[in-house]
PDB file of C-alpha atoms in Angstrom:
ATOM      1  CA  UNK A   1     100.605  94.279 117.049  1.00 56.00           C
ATOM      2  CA  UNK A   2      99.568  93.624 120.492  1.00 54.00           C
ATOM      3  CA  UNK A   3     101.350  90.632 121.999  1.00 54.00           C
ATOM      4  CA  UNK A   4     100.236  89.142 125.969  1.00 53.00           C
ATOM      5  CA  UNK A   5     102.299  86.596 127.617  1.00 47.00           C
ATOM      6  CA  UNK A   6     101.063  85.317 131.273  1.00 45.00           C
ATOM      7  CA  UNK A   7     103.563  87.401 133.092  1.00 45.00           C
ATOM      8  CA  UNK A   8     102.646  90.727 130.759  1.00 44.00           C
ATOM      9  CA  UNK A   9     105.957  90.657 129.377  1.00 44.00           C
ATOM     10  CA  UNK A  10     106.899  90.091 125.368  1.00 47.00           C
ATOM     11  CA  UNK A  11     109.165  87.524 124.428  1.00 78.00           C
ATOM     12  CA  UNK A  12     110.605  89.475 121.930  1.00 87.00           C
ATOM     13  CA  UNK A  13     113.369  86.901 120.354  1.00 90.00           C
ATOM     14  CA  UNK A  14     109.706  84.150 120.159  1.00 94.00           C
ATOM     15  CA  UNK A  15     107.431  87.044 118.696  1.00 95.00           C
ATOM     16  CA  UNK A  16     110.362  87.905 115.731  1.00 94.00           C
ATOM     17  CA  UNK A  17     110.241  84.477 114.991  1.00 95.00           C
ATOM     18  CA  UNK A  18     107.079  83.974 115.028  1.00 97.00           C
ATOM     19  CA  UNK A  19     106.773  86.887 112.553  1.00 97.00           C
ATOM     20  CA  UNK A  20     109.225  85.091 110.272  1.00 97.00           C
ATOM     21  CA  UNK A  21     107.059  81.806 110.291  1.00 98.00           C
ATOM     22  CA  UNK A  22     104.418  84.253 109.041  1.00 97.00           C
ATOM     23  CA  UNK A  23     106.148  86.108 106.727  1.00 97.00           C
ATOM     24  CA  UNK A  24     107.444  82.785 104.954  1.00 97.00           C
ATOM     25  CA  UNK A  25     103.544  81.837 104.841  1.00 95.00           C
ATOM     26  CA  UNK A  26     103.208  84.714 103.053  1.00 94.00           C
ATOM     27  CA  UNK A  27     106.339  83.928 100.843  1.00 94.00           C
ATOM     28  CA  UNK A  28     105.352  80.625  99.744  1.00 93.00           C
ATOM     29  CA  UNK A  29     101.472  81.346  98.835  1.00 90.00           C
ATOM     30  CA  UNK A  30     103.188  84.031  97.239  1.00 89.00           C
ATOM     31  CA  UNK A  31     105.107  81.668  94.931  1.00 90.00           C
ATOM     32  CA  UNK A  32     103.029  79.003  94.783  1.00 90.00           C
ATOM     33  CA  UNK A  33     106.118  76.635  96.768  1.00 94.00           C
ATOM     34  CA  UNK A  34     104.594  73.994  98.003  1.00 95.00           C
ATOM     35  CA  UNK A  35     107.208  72.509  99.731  1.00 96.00           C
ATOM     36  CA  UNK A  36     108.773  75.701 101.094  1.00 96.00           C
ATOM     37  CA  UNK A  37     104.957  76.292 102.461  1.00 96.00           C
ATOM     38  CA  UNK A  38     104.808  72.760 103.841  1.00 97.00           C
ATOM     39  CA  UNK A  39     108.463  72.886 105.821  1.00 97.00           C
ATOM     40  CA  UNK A  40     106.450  75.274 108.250  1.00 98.00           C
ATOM     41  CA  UNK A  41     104.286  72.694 109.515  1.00 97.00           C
ATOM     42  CA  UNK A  42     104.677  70.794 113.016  1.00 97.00           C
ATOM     43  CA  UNK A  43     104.456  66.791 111.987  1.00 96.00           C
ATOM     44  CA  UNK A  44     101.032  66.529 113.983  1.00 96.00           C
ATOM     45  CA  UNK A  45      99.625  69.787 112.566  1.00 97.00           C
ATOM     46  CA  UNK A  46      96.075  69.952 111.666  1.00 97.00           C
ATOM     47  CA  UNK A  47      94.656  72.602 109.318  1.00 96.00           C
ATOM     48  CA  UNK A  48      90.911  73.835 108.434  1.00 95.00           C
ATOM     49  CA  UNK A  49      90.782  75.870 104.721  1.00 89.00           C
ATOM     50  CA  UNK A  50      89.227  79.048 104.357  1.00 85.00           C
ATOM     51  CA  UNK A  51      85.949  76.789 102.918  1.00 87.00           C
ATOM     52  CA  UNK A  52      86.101  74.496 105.591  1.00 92.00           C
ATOM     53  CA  UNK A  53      87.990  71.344 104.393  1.00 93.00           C
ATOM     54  CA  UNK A  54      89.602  70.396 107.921  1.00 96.00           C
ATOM     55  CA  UNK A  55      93.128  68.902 106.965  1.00 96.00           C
ATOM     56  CA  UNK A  56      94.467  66.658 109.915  1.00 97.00           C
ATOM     57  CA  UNK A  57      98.036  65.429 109.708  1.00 96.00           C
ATOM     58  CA  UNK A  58     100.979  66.940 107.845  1.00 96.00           C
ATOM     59  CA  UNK A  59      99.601  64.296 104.906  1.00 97.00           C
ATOM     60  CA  UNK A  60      96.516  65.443 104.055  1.00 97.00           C
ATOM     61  CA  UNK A  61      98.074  68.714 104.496  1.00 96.00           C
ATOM     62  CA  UNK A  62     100.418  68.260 101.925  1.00 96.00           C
ATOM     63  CA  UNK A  63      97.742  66.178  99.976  1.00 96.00           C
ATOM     64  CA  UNK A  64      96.411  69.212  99.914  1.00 95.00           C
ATOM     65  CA  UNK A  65      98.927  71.668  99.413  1.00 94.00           C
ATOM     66  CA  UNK A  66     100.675  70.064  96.449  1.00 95.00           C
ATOM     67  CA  UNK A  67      97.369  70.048  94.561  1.00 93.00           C
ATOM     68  CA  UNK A  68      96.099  73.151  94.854  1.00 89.00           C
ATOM     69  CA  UNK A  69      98.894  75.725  95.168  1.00 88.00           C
ATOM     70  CA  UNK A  70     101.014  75.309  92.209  1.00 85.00           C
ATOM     71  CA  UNK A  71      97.958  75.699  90.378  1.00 83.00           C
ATOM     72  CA  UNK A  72      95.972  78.385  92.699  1.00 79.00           C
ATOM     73  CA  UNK A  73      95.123  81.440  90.371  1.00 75.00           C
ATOM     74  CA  UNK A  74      94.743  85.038  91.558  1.00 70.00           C
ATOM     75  CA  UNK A  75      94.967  88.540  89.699  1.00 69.00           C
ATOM     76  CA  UNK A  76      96.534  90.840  92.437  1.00 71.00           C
ATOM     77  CA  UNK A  77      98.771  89.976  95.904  1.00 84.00           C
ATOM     78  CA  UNK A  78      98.549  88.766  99.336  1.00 86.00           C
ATOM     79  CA  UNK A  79      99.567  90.183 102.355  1.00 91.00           C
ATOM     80  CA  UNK A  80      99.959  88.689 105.441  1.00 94.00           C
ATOM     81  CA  UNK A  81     101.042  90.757 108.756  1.00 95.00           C
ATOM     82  CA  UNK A  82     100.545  89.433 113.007  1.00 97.00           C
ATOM     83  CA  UNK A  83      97.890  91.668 114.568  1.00 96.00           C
ATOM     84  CA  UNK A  84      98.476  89.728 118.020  1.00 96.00           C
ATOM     85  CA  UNK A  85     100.484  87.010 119.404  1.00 96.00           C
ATOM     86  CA  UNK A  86      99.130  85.301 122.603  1.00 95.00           C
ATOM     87  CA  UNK A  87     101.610  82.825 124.647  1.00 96.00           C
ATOM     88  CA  UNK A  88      99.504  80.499 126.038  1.00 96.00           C
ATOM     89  CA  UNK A  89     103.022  78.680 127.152  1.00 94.00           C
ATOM     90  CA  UNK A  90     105.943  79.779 126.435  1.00 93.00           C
ATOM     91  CA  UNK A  91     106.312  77.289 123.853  1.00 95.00           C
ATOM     92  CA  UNK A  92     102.694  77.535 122.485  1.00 97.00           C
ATOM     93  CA  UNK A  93     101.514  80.782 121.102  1.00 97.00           C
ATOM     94  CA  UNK A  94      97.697  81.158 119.315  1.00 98.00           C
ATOM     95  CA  UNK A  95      99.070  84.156 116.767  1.00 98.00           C
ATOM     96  CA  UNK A  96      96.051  86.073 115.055  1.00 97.00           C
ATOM     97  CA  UNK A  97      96.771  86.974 111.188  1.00 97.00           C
ATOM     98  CA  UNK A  98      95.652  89.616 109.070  1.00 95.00           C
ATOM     99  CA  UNK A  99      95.429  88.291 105.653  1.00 92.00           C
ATOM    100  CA  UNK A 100      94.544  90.539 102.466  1.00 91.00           C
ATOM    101  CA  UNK A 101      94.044  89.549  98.489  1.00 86.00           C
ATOM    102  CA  UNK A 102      94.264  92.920  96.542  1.00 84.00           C
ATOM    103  CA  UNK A 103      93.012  92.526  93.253  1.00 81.00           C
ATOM    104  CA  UNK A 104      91.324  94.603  90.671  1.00 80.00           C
ATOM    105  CA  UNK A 105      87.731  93.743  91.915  1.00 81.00           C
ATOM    106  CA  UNK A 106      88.906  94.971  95.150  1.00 82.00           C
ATOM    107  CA  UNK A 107      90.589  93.037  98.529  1.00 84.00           C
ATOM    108  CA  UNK A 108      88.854  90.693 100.573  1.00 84.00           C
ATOM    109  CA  UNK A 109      90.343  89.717 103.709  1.00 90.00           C
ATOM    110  CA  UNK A 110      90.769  86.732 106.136  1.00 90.00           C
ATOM    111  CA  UNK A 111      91.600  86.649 109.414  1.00 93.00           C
ATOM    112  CA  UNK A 112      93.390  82.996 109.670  1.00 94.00           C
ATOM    113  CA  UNK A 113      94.734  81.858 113.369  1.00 97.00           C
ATOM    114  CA  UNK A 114      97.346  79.979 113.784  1.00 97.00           C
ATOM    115  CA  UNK A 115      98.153  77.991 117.309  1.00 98.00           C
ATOM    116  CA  UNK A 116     102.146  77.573 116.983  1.00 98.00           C
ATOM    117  CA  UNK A 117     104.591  75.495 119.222  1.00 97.00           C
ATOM    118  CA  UNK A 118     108.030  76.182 119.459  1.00 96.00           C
ATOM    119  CA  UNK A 119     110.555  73.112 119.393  1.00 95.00           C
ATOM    120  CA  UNK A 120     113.492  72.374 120.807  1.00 92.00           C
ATOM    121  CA  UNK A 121     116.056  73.615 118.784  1.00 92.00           C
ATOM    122  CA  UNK A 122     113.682  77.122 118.871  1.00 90.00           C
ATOM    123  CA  UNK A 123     112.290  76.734 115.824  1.00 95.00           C
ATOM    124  CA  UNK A 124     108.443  78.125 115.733  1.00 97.00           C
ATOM    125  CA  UNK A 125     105.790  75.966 113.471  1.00 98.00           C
ATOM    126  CA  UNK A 126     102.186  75.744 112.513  1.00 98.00           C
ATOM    127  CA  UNK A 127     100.809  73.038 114.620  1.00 98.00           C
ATOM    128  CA  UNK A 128      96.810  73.577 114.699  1.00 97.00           C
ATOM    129  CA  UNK A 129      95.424  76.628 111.962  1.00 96.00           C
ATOM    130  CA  UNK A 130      92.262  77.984 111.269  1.00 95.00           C
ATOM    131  CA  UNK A 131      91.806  80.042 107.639  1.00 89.00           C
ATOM    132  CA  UNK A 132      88.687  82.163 107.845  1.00 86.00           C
ATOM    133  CA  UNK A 133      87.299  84.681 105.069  1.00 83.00           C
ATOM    134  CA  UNK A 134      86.073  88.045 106.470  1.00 87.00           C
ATOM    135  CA  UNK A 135      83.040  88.924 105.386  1.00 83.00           C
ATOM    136  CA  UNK A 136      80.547  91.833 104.484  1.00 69.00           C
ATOM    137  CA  UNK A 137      81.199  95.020 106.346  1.00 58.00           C
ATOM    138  CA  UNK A 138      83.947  93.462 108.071  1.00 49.00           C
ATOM    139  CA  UNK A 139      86.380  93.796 105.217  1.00 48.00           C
ATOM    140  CA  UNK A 140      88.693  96.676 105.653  1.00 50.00           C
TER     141      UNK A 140
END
């Protein structure tokens, strides 16, 4: 994972964390917990789907969320690991996810960002997310 922060150093108690807000991502879709999915997102967050349905407010994100993931359907698992972590403040951080499906009819990939903000307390959350599908060649 590569990680840049303005001063070239890593915040390495913000990028663990950050890893954990990833890895529970990963937990949730996992299980299909809506809710447990849904505590990871800032109040004000905004969220675009893999198709492009752009989500804005934790509402319509959990609109969203609580219709289609109990019921999502896939024949394999999902990974999803932090290929790089950028501070852009040292309480905002645009975090670049690699996402696999690995199923029987082989994996496809996505390549989701996610701009987090820390809060006070130092908890990390999803605040503005982008899910996008690799395609073609890209996959790997």
């Amino acid at each position: 994972m590569n990680t840049d922060t303005e001063t070239g150093t890593t915040a390495t108690a913000d990028v663990r964390a950050i890893e954990q807000v990833v890895a529970a991502v990963e937990r949730t879709q996992r299980a299909k917990d809506a809710e447990g999915f849904l505590a990871l997102f800032h109040p004000d967050a905004l969220w675009t789907t893999g198709h492009g349905k752009v989500l804005l407010g934790f509402d319509a994100i959990a609109g969203f969320t609580r219709a289609v993931l109990p019921d999502a359907t896939w024949d394999g698992d999902v990974t999803y690991e932090v290929a790089h972590v950028q501070f852009l403040r040292p309480d905002v951080a645009a975090v670049k996810v690699r996402q696999v499906y690995r199923s029987a009819e082989g994996d496809t990939e996505g390549a989701p960002l996610y701009v987090m903000t820390r809060r006070d307390d130092g908890t990390w959350q999803l605040h503005a997310c982008q899910n996008t599908p690799v395609l073609g060649d890209d996959v790997g």
